[in-house]
Tab-separated table of C-alpha atoms and ligand atoms in Angstrom:
chain	number	residue	atom	x	y	z
A	1	MET	CA	0.000	0.000	0.000
A	2	ILE	CA	2.980	2.301	0.524
A	3	PRO	CA	5.659	2.472	-2.200
A	4	ASN	CA	8.771	0.754	-0.900
A	5	GLY	CA	7.310	0.768	2.611
A	6	VAL	CA	7.973	3.590	5.044
A	7	TYR	CA	9.946	6.310	3.267
A	8	GLY	CA	12.836	8.480	4.370
A	9	HIS	CA	15.245	7.896	7.231
A	10	GLN	CA	12.517	6.436	9.456
A	11	SER	CA	12.315	3.350	7.267
A	12	ALA	CA	13.322	0.286	9.269
A	13	ARG	CA	15.163	-0.908	6.146
A	14	VAL	CA	17.982	1.561	6.853
A	15	LEU	CA	18.073	0.811	10.584
A	16	PRO	CA	19.416	-2.070	12.708
A	17	ALA	CA	17.522	-5.367	12.385
A	18	SER	CA	15.913	-5.047	15.827
A	19	CYS	CA	14.440	-1.630	15.055
A	20	PRO	CA	10.654	-1.778	15.107
A	21	GLN	CA	8.913	-0.055	12.215
A	22	PHE	CA	5.619	0.809	13.889
A	23	PHE	CA	4.848	2.201	17.324
A	24	SER	CA	1.642	1.966	19.280
A	25	LYS	CA	2.191	4.655	21.909
A	26	ALA	CA	4.615	7.044	23.547
A	27	GLU	CA	4.790	8.636	26.965
A	28	GLY	CA	7.480	10.733	28.638
A	29	ALA	CA	10.860	9.333	27.635
A	30	TYR	CA	9.430	5.995	26.433
A	31	LEU	CA	8.031	4.429	23.265
A	32	TRP	CA	6.121	1.170	22.800
A	33	ASP	CA	6.225	-0.766	19.534
A	34	VAL	CA	3.242	-2.630	18.114
A	35	ASP	CA	4.473	-5.869	19.734
A	36	GLY	CA	4.308	-4.202	23.146
A	37	ARG	CA	8.053	-3.795	23.608
A	38	LYS	CA	9.047	-0.697	25.572
A	39	TYR	CA	12.031	1.513	24.647
A	40	LEU	CA	13.841	4.336	26.373
A	41	ASP	CA	13.944	6.621	23.338
A	42	PHE	CA	17.110	8.567	22.535
A	43	MET	CA	15.770	9.681	19.148
A	44	CYS	CA	12.877	11.754	20.534
A	45	GLY	CA	11.018	11.543	17.212
A	46	TYR	CA	14.220	12.846	15.533
A	47	GLY	CA	13.947	15.985	17.613
A	48	PRO	CA	10.350	17.068	18.277
A	49	ASN	CA	10.117	15.424	21.695
A	50	LEU	CA	11.744	18.075	23.873
A	51	LEU	CA	9.836	17.822	27.163
A	52	GLY	CA	8.531	14.257	27.036
A	53	TYR	CA	5.950	12.568	24.829
A	54	CYS	CA	2.319	13.524	25.519
A	55	ASP	CA	3.257	16.247	28.002
A	56	PRO	CA	-0.159	17.230	29.404
A	57	ARG	CA	0.838	20.893	29.818
A	58	VAL	CA	1.242	21.082	26.033
A	59	ASP	CA	-1.348	18.574	24.868
A	60	ASP	CA	-4.111	20.059	27.042
A	61	ALA	CA	-3.479	23.480	25.473
A	62	ALA	CA	-3.672	21.957	21.987
A	63	ALA	CA	-6.821	19.979	22.863
A	64	ALA	CA	-8.523	23.084	24.284
A	65	GLN	CA	-7.777	24.981	21.081
A	66	MET	CA	-9.043	22.024	18.994
A	67	LYS	CA	-12.415	22.396	20.711
A	68	ILE	CA	-12.554	26.089	19.804
A	69	GLY	CA	-11.240	25.857	16.254
A	70	ASP	CA	-8.130	24.511	14.583
A	71	THR	CA	-7.879	24.589	10.778
A	72	MET	CA	-10.241	27.392	9.822
A	73	THR	CA	-10.713	29.701	6.841
A	74	GLY	CA	-8.142	31.988	8.412
A	75	PRO	CA	-5.888	31.995	11.487
A	76	SER	CA	-6.755	32.437	15.146
A	77	PRO	CA	-5.339	35.605	16.739
A	78	ILE	CA	-3.010	33.384	18.763
A	79	MET	CA	-0.904	33.421	15.593
A	80	VAL	CA	0.093	36.968	16.551
A	81	ASP	CA	0.765	35.953	20.180
A	82	LEU	CA	3.031	33.206	18.925
A	83	ALA	CA	4.919	35.494	16.539
A	84	GLU	CA	5.388	38.006	19.392
A	85	THR	CA	6.600	35.282	21.754
A	86	LEU	CA	9.143	33.912	19.274
A	87	VAL	CA	10.403	37.390	18.422
A	88	ALA	CA	10.739	38.245	22.123
A	89	MET	CA	12.758	35.079	22.753
A	90	VAL	CA	15.023	35.076	19.709
A	91	GLY	CA	17.420	38.012	19.809
A	92	HIS	CA	18.047	38.560	16.101
A	93	ALA	CA	14.367	38.320	15.106
A	94	ASP	CA	12.034	41.209	14.278
A	95	TRP	CA	9.323	39.070	12.681
A	96	ALA	CA	8.062	35.491	12.400
A	97	MET	CA	6.250	33.441	9.748
A	98	LEU	CA	4.709	30.121	10.702
A	99	CYS	CA	4.652	26.966	8.614
A	100	LYS	CA	4.552	23.187	9.094
A	101	ASN	CA	7.846	21.371	8.504
A	102	GLY	CA	11.476	22.344	8.776
A	103	THR	CA	11.730	22.109	4.991
A	104	ASP	CA	9.031	24.798	4.666
A	105	ALA	CA	11.097	27.115	6.845
A	106	THR	CA	14.414	26.458	5.073
A	107	THR	CA	12.789	26.799	1.644
A	108	MET	CA	11.137	30.065	2.674
A	109	ALA	CA	14.479	31.286	4.025
A	110	MET	CA	16.092	30.642	0.660
A	111	SER	CA	13.273	32.376	-1.237
A	112	THR	CA	13.274	35.318	1.161
A	113	ALA	CA	17.027	35.798	0.731
A	114	ARG	CA	16.699	35.717	-3.045
A	115	ALA	CA	13.700	38.057	-3.073
A	116	GLN	CA	15.518	40.454	-0.755
A	117	THR	CA	18.844	40.528	-2.598
A	118	GLY	CA	17.742	39.900	-6.166
A	119	ASN	CA	20.616	37.382	-6.299
A	120	ARG	CA	20.662	33.665	-7.015
A	121	ARG	CA	23.695	32.031	-5.400
A	122	ILE	CA	23.210	30.061	-2.145
A	123	LEU	CA	26.172	28.617	-0.202
A	124	ILE	CA	25.579	25.394	1.730
A	125	ALA	CA	28.088	23.373	3.767
A	126	ALA	CA	28.913	20.040	2.146
A	127	GLY	CA	27.036	17.210	3.890
A	128	ALA	CA	24.621	19.500	5.741
A	129	TYR	CA	20.947	18.504	5.824
A	130	HIS	CA	18.387	21.262	5.279
A	131	GLY	CA	15.321	19.201	4.323
A	132	SER	CA	13.769	17.021	1.661
A	133	ALA	CA	12.647	19.432	-1.083
A	134	PRO	CA	14.261	19.054	-4.520
A	135	TRP	CA	16.799	21.826	-3.761
A	136	CYS	CA	18.122	20.113	-0.631
A	137	THR	CA	17.257	16.398	-0.602
A	138	PRO	CA	20.338	14.250	-0.063
A	139	VAL	CA	19.006	11.645	-2.538
A	140	PRO	CA	18.740	13.339	-5.939
A	141	ASN	CA	16.422	10.755	-7.544
A	142	GLY	CA	13.512	12.644	-9.066
A	143	THR	CA	15.286	15.997	-9.047
A	144	VAL	CA	17.137	17.732	-11.887
A	145	PRO	CA	20.515	19.496	-11.671
A	146	GLU	CA	18.730	22.789	-12.336
A	147	ASP	CA	17.050	22.477	-8.908
A	148	ARG	CA	20.393	23.371	-7.352
A	149	ALA	CA	22.105	25.091	-10.251
A	150	HIS	CA	22.815	28.146	-8.105
A	151	HIS	CA	24.023	26.299	-5.026
A	152	ARG	CA	27.692	25.991	-4.132
A	153	GLN	CA	29.293	24.068	-1.302
A	154	TYR	CA	31.823	25.092	1.300
A	155	VAL	CA	33.383	23.133	4.143
A	156	TYR	CA	31.829	23.746	7.568
A	157	ASN	CA	34.180	25.642	9.896
A	158	ASP	CA	36.654	26.213	7.035
A	159	VAL	CA	36.981	29.971	6.506
A	160	ALA	CA	39.158	29.639	3.401
A	161	SER	CA	36.593	27.458	1.591
A	162	LEU	CA	33.804	29.830	2.614
A	163	GLU	CA	35.731	32.861	1.344
A	164	ALA	CA	36.487	31.086	-1.938
A	165	ALA	CA	32.788	30.270	-2.451
A	166	VAL	CA	31.813	33.870	-1.680
A	167	ALA	CA	34.442	35.207	-4.093
A	168	GLU	CA	33.255	32.835	-6.805
A	169	ALA	CA	29.655	34.024	-6.317
A	170	GLY	CA	30.769	37.558	-7.198
A	171	ASP	CA	27.841	39.945	-7.071
A	172	ASP	CA	25.262	37.141	-7.253
A	173	LEU	CA	25.345	35.966	-3.611
A	174	ALA	CA	21.907	35.628	-1.983
A	175	ALA	CA	22.683	33.710	1.214
A	176	ILE	CA	25.007	31.612	3.302
A	177	PHE	CA	23.224	28.672	4.944
A	178	ALA	CA	24.798	27.551	8.210
A	179	SER	CA	23.925	24.747	10.571
A	180	PRO	CA	24.219	25.899	14.193
A	181	PHE	CA	26.823	23.177	14.630
A	182	LYS	CA	27.914	20.470	12.243
A	183	HIS	CA	25.404	17.675	12.796
A	184	ASP	CA	25.746	15.667	9.589
A	185	ALA	CA	24.781	11.995	9.438
A	186	PHE	CA	27.587	9.397	9.539
A	187	ALA	CA	30.100	11.956	10.855
A	188	ASP	CA	31.434	13.271	14.136
A	189	GLN	CA	29.680	16.449	15.190
A	190	GLU	CA	31.628	19.711	15.307
A	191	LEU	CA	30.793	22.814	17.274
A	192	PRO	CA	31.058	26.045	15.265
A	193	ASP	CA	34.425	27.757	15.352
A	194	PRO	CA	33.472	31.315	16.443
A	195	ALA	CA	35.938	32.712	13.862
A	196	TYR	CA	34.035	30.862	11.102
A	197	ALA	CA	30.662	32.050	12.394
A	198	ARG	CA	31.893	35.649	12.633
A	199	ARG	CA	33.319	35.420	9.111
A	200	CYS	CA	29.916	34.226	7.825
A	201	ARG	CA	28.399	37.371	9.314
A	202	GLU	CA	31.122	39.688	7.957
A	203	LEU	CA	30.907	38.234	4.451
A	204	CYS	CA	27.144	38.719	4.416
A	205	ASP	CA	27.559	42.295	5.649
A	206	GLU	CA	30.182	43.006	2.976
A	207	THR	CA	28.179	41.524	0.100
A	208	GLY	CA	24.620	42.324	1.191
A	209	ALA	CA	23.786	38.603	1.323
A	210	MET	CA	21.609	37.048	4.039
A	211	LEU	CA	23.007	34.806	6.780
A	212	ILE	CA	20.651	31.911	7.522
A	213	VAL	CA	21.035	29.661	10.587
A	214	ASP	CA	19.105	26.416	10.245
A	215	ASP	CA	18.075	25.781	13.851
A	216	VAL	CA	15.403	23.226	12.876
A	217	ARG	CA	17.176	20.390	14.680
A	218	ALA	CA	19.056	22.203	17.453
A	219	GLY	CA	16.608	25.020	18.227
A	220	PHE	CA	15.942	25.428	21.979
A	221	ARG	CA	18.187	22.442	22.689
A	222	LEU	CA	21.322	24.574	23.132
A	223	ALA	CA	19.870	27.941	24.130
A	224	ARG	CA	16.577	29.730	24.777
A	225	ASP	CA	17.482	31.908	21.800
A	226	CYS	CA	19.006	31.167	18.397
A	227	SER	CA	21.863	28.673	18.872
A	228	TRP	CA	24.439	31.148	17.512
A	229	SER	CA	23.504	33.606	20.282
A	230	LEU	CA	25.906	31.470	22.343
A	231	ILE	CA	28.806	32.679	20.197
A	232	GLY	CA	27.495	36.201	19.702
A	233	VAL	CA	26.658	35.938	15.981
A	234	GLU	CA	23.237	37.083	14.811
A	235	PRO	CA	21.867	35.710	11.540
A	236	ASP	CA	19.361	37.571	9.365
A	237	LEU	CA	17.108	34.529	9.133
A	238	SER	CA	16.704	31.479	11.356
A	239	CYS	CA	14.707	28.320	10.660
A	240	TRP	CA	12.825	26.531	13.438
A	241	GLY	CA	10.798	23.351	13.636
A	242	LYS	CA	10.713	20.035	15.430
A	243	SER	CA	10.813	20.896	19.134
A	244	PHE	CA	9.104	24.212	19.833
A	245	ALA	CA	5.601	22.739	20.063
A	246	ASN	CA	6.887	19.513	21.660
A	247	GLY	CA	5.790	17.350	18.744
A	248	HIS	CA	2.811	19.269	17.414
A	249	PRO	CA	3.206	20.071	13.722
A	250	ILE	CA	4.519	23.593	13.347
A	251	SER	CA	7.686	25.303	12.155
A	252	ALA	CA	8.789	28.898	11.748
A	253	LEU	CA	10.987	31.277	9.830
A	254	LEU	CA	12.258	34.182	11.905
A	255	GLY	CA	13.992	37.177	10.419
A	256	ASN	CA	15.251	40.674	11.004
A	257	ASP	CA	14.148	43.885	9.340
A	258	ARG	CA	17.055	43.658	6.885
A	259	CYS	CA	15.091	41.014	4.956
A	260	LYS	CA	11.499	41.845	5.878
A	261	ALA	CA	10.758	43.214	2.409
A	262	GLY	CA	11.963	39.922	0.902
A	263	ALA	CA	9.711	37.969	3.242
A	264	GLU	CA	6.798	40.215	2.316
A	265	ALA	CA	7.454	39.682	-1.385
A	266	ILE	CA	7.431	35.873	-1.552
A	267	TYR	CA	4.308	33.752	-1.885
A	268	ALA	CA	4.310	31.054	0.768
A	269	THR	CA	1.393	29.211	2.323
A	270	GLY	CA	-0.121	25.797	3.004
A	271	SER	CA	-3.564	24.437	3.917
A	272	PHE	CA	-2.441	23.600	7.452
A	273	TRP	CA	0.121	26.330	8.085
A	274	LEU	CA	-2.319	28.553	9.983
A	275	SER	CA	-3.938	25.813	12.096
A	276	ALA	CA	-4.448	27.050	15.628
A	277	ALA	CA	-4.001	23.930	17.792
A	278	PRO	CA	-0.276	23.532	17.039
A	279	MET	CA	0.121	27.246	17.753
A	280	ALA	CA	-1.487	26.757	21.167
A	281	ALA	CA	0.901	23.838	21.730
A	282	ALA	CA	3.822	26.054	20.724
A	283	LEU	CA	2.777	28.814	23.145
A	284	ALA	CA	2.553	26.275	25.981
A	285	THR	CA	5.935	24.757	25.086
A	286	LEU	CA	7.652	28.140	24.813
A	287	LYS	CA	6.314	29.072	28.266
A	288	ILE	CA	7.888	25.918	29.702
A	289	ILE	CA	11.114	26.665	27.808
A	290	GLN	CA	11.217	30.101	29.437
A	291	GLU	CA	10.157	29.078	32.934
A	292	THR	CA	11.810	25.724	33.663
A	293	ASP	CA	15.291	24.209	33.792
A	294	TYR	CA	14.455	21.684	31.018
A	295	LEU	CA	17.675	22.593	29.199
A	296	GLU	CA	20.037	22.402	32.171
A	297	HIS	CA	18.379	19.118	33.172
A	298	CYS	CA	19.088	17.645	29.715
A	299	VAL	CA	22.705	18.822	29.884
A	300	THR	CA	23.220	17.272	33.340
A	301	LEU	CA	21.786	13.969	32.162
A	302	GLY	CA	23.738	14.173	28.904
A	303	ASP	CA	26.985	14.544	30.847
A	304	ARG	CA	26.109	11.530	32.942
A	305	LEU	CA	25.312	9.500	29.826
A	306	ARG	CA	28.512	10.499	28.045
A	307	THR	CA	30.687	9.598	31.025
A	308	GLY	CA	28.887	6.293	31.563
A	309	PHE	CA	29.055	5.306	27.886
A	310	ALA	CA	32.768	6.190	27.747
A	311	GLU	CA	33.425	3.960	30.758
A	312	ALA	CA	31.354	1.134	29.276
A	313	ALA	CA	33.249	1.389	25.979
A	314	LYS	CA	36.612	1.388	27.703
A	315	ALA	CA	35.707	-1.553	29.922
A	316	ASN	CA	34.743	-3.562	26.852
A	317	GLY	CA	37.749	-2.558	24.736
A	318	PHE	CA	35.999	-0.217	22.282
A	319	SER	CA	37.115	3.191	21.142
A	320	MET	CA	33.810	5.074	21.129
A	321	ARG	CA	33.696	8.571	19.643
A	322	GLN	CA	31.076	10.749	21.319
A	323	SER	CA	30.751	14.195	19.753
A	324	GLY	CA	28.605	17.312	19.832
A	325	PRO	CA	26.575	18.771	22.680
A	326	VAL	CA	25.888	16.146	25.382
A	327	GLN	CA	22.138	16.692	25.019
A	328	MET	CA	22.403	15.901	21.267
A	329	PRO	CA	24.996	13.114	21.220
A	330	GLN	CA	26.459	11.469	18.145
A	331	ILE	CA	28.083	8.099	18.849
A	332	LEU	CA	30.443	6.446	16.361
A	333	PHE	CA	33.267	3.934	16.735
A	334	GLU	CA	36.936	4.034	15.789
A	335	ASP	CA	37.985	1.441	13.184
A	336	ASP	CA	34.424	1.102	11.954
A	337	PRO	CA	34.507	2.395	8.361
A	338	ASP	CA	31.343	0.569	7.277
A	339	PHE	CA	29.534	1.136	10.598
A	340	ARG	CA	29.152	-2.571	11.331
A	341	ILE	CA	30.123	-2.038	14.979
A	342	GLY	CA	27.749	0.922	15.223
A	343	TYR	CA	24.851	-1.101	13.832
A	344	ALA	CA	25.653	-4.070	16.070
A	345	TRP	CA	25.781	-1.981	19.215
A	346	ALA	CA	22.565	-0.145	18.340
A	347	ASP	CA	20.951	-3.517	17.647
A	348	GLU	CA	22.028	-4.889	21.028
A	349	MET	CA	20.783	-1.737	22.759
A	350	LEU	CA	17.418	-2.054	21.012
A	351	LYS	CA	17.132	-5.653	22.182
A	352	ARG	CA	17.626	-4.353	25.717
A	353	GLY	CA	14.955	-1.665	25.335
A	354	VAL	CA	17.108	1.372	24.555
A	355	TYR	CA	16.394	3.039	21.207
A	356	ILE	CA	19.639	4.477	19.885
A	357	HIS	CA	20.884	5.227	16.379
A	358	PRO	CA	24.015	3.988	14.601
A	359	TRP	CA	24.805	7.128	12.543
A	360	HIS	CA	22.416	10.007	13.310
A	361	ASN	CA	22.729	12.341	16.266
A	362	MET	CA	20.424	11.544	19.155
A	363	PHE	CA	18.465	13.672	21.620
A	364	LEU	CA	17.731	13.704	25.316
A	365	CYS	CA	14.369	14.952	26.537
A	366	ALA	CA	13.422	16.671	29.773
A	367	ALA	CA	11.241	13.735	30.870
A	368	MET	CA	14.321	11.568	31.341
A	369	ILE	CA	15.581	11.021	34.866
A	370	GLU	CA	18.877	9.753	36.304
A	371	ALA	CA	17.521	6.222	36.582
A	372	ASP	CA	16.843	6.220	32.825
A	373	ILE	CA	20.418	7.245	32.106
A	374	ASP	CA	21.736	4.584	34.460
A	375	PHE	CA	19.564	1.991	32.719
A	376	ALA	CA	21.048	3.082	29.375
A	377	ILE	CA	24.586	2.815	30.774
A	378	SER	CA	24.100	-0.660	32.230
A	379	SER	CA	22.487	-1.718	28.932
A	380	ALA	CA	25.523	-0.315	27.098
A	381	ASN	CA	27.845	-2.462	29.178
A	382	ALA	CA	25.904	-5.611	28.352
A	383	ALA	CA	25.419	-4.620	24.696
A	384	LEU	CA	29.103	-3.886	24.112
A	385	ALA	CA	30.180	-7.114	25.836
A	386	ASN	CA	27.908	-8.983	23.436
A	387	VAL	CA	29.236	-7.112	20.387
A	388	LYS	CA	32.797	-7.865	21.510
A	389	SER	CA	32.141	-11.562	21.760
A	390	ASN	CA	30.688	-11.632	18.204
A	391	ILE	CA	33.026	-9.121	16.617
A	392	ASP	CA	34.411	-11.498	13.976
A	393	GLU	CA	30.940	-12.387	12.710
A	394	LEU	CA	29.694	-8.817	12.172
A	395	GLN	CA	28.608	-7.835	8.661
A	396	PRO	CA	27.941	-4.375	7.247
A	397	HIS	CA	24.269	-3.421	7.054
A	398	PRO	CA	22.804	-3.681	3.502
A	399	PHE	CA	21.839	0.002	3.565
A	400	VAL	CA	25.417	1.062	4.261
A	401	VAL	CA	26.689	-1.264	1.530
A	402	GLN	CA	24.260	0.366	-0.893
A	403	LEU	CA	25.209	3.860	0.259
A	404	MET	CA	28.925	3.225	-0.054
A	405	GLY	CA	28.415	1.674	-3.496
A	406	ALA	CA	26.444	4.743	-4.577
A	407	SER	CA	29.102	7.146	-3.369
A	408	GLY	CA	31.918	5.103	-4.936
B	1	LIG	N1	17.014	21.286	8.757
B	1	LIG	C1	17.574	20.461	9.658
B	1	LIG	C2	18.848	20.853	10.303
B	1	LIG	C3	16.967	19.249	9.967
B	1	LIG	O1	17.530	18.428	10.858
B	1	LIG	C4	15.745	18.923	9.340
B	1	LIG	C5	15.030	17.618	9.621
B	1	LIG	N2	15.788	16.582	10.076
B	1	LIG	C6	15.217	19.810	8.410
B	1	LIG	C7	15.858	20.998	8.148
B	1	LIG	C8	13.929	19.513	7.696
B	1	LIG	O2	12.905	19.474	8.606
B	1	LIG	P1	11.558	18.637	8.280
B	1	LIG	O3	11.936	17.208	8.246
B	1	LIG	O4	10.629	18.991	9.391
B	1	LIG	O5	11.060	19.136	6.949
């Protein structure tokens, strides 16, 4: 009934053998699959679960709005409350536009930058993920080269490659796209070098181009402001999605007055973009973001997890590479070029009821408690001991074989 089964990265075909495809329910930090197995979930829906699944403080607000009116012939006035709240929280922003998915926000950011500058060229870091539209999908099947004819790549954190791409764009530069930190699949994460981030800003100021920070994945997981506020660099546009309504479907493009005319000029809309219930959920989530220690709690637990996993790896003779912010960990292994160790360890963790990922960054949520982290650490010890004892029998996962074949 569904072409090739579940599509995208949530297809069980690309995941370890023990990964369930379908889930029956979720609550707090836990998921249940359709066979009734329970998992401590370190994927958090690939980001949307910030506070805990089915948080009643958020879901009650959404349900109350559903009773009043959700998808109507026009928006509820809470749209304005939400725009004001986002603008008040995010330092660089003077305005907000609401949409549904992260890809809507990144696509609107690109269009806004082009409408504002009248230029075509967009610079994107090699390997960065900005969504699944034809201009940014990592799998080009069904797209044409013209979809990204005016895109050029630079290397994240590499000022020389950025400067070369800007110089090559000449007077046709519309925007530099930047991830808040390097969070590419299959790779160690890298925090932004402040010199690189500052150079992005300077180059945009010199050329009149727009600086876009894609905070879809990291938004409100590093800061209660745009992630680059932590290094003192303000973009012109920032893209938000995933977490700010704790799982309810809404995303946003925020911008400053430098590109407001561009945002006013583009045509962007969708049947569900103005629905009110996700906006109510977002307002409730943003209140919790402002008023609680959800972020510090996730960092404390993330530190505990990283230390415990490092000890478990060492005790079992593995060289585990843990990178990125502790609340958004990426875990890879040394001497594991085809990720067979990564898949095997994720598989063993899944069998023990801990949902982790072999090559994508993970997420902690505020519903986790110390006992959850300790359960994950003791599971890691048992999982790694099992992987060690079978190390000679491990095979690369078919998806990785296919991927490596495709990339030569
Ligand atoms: N940008 C980043 C950094 C993302 O991580 C994602 C989604 N993983 C997107 C954009 C696209 O968001 P969505 O899947 O909601 O369209």
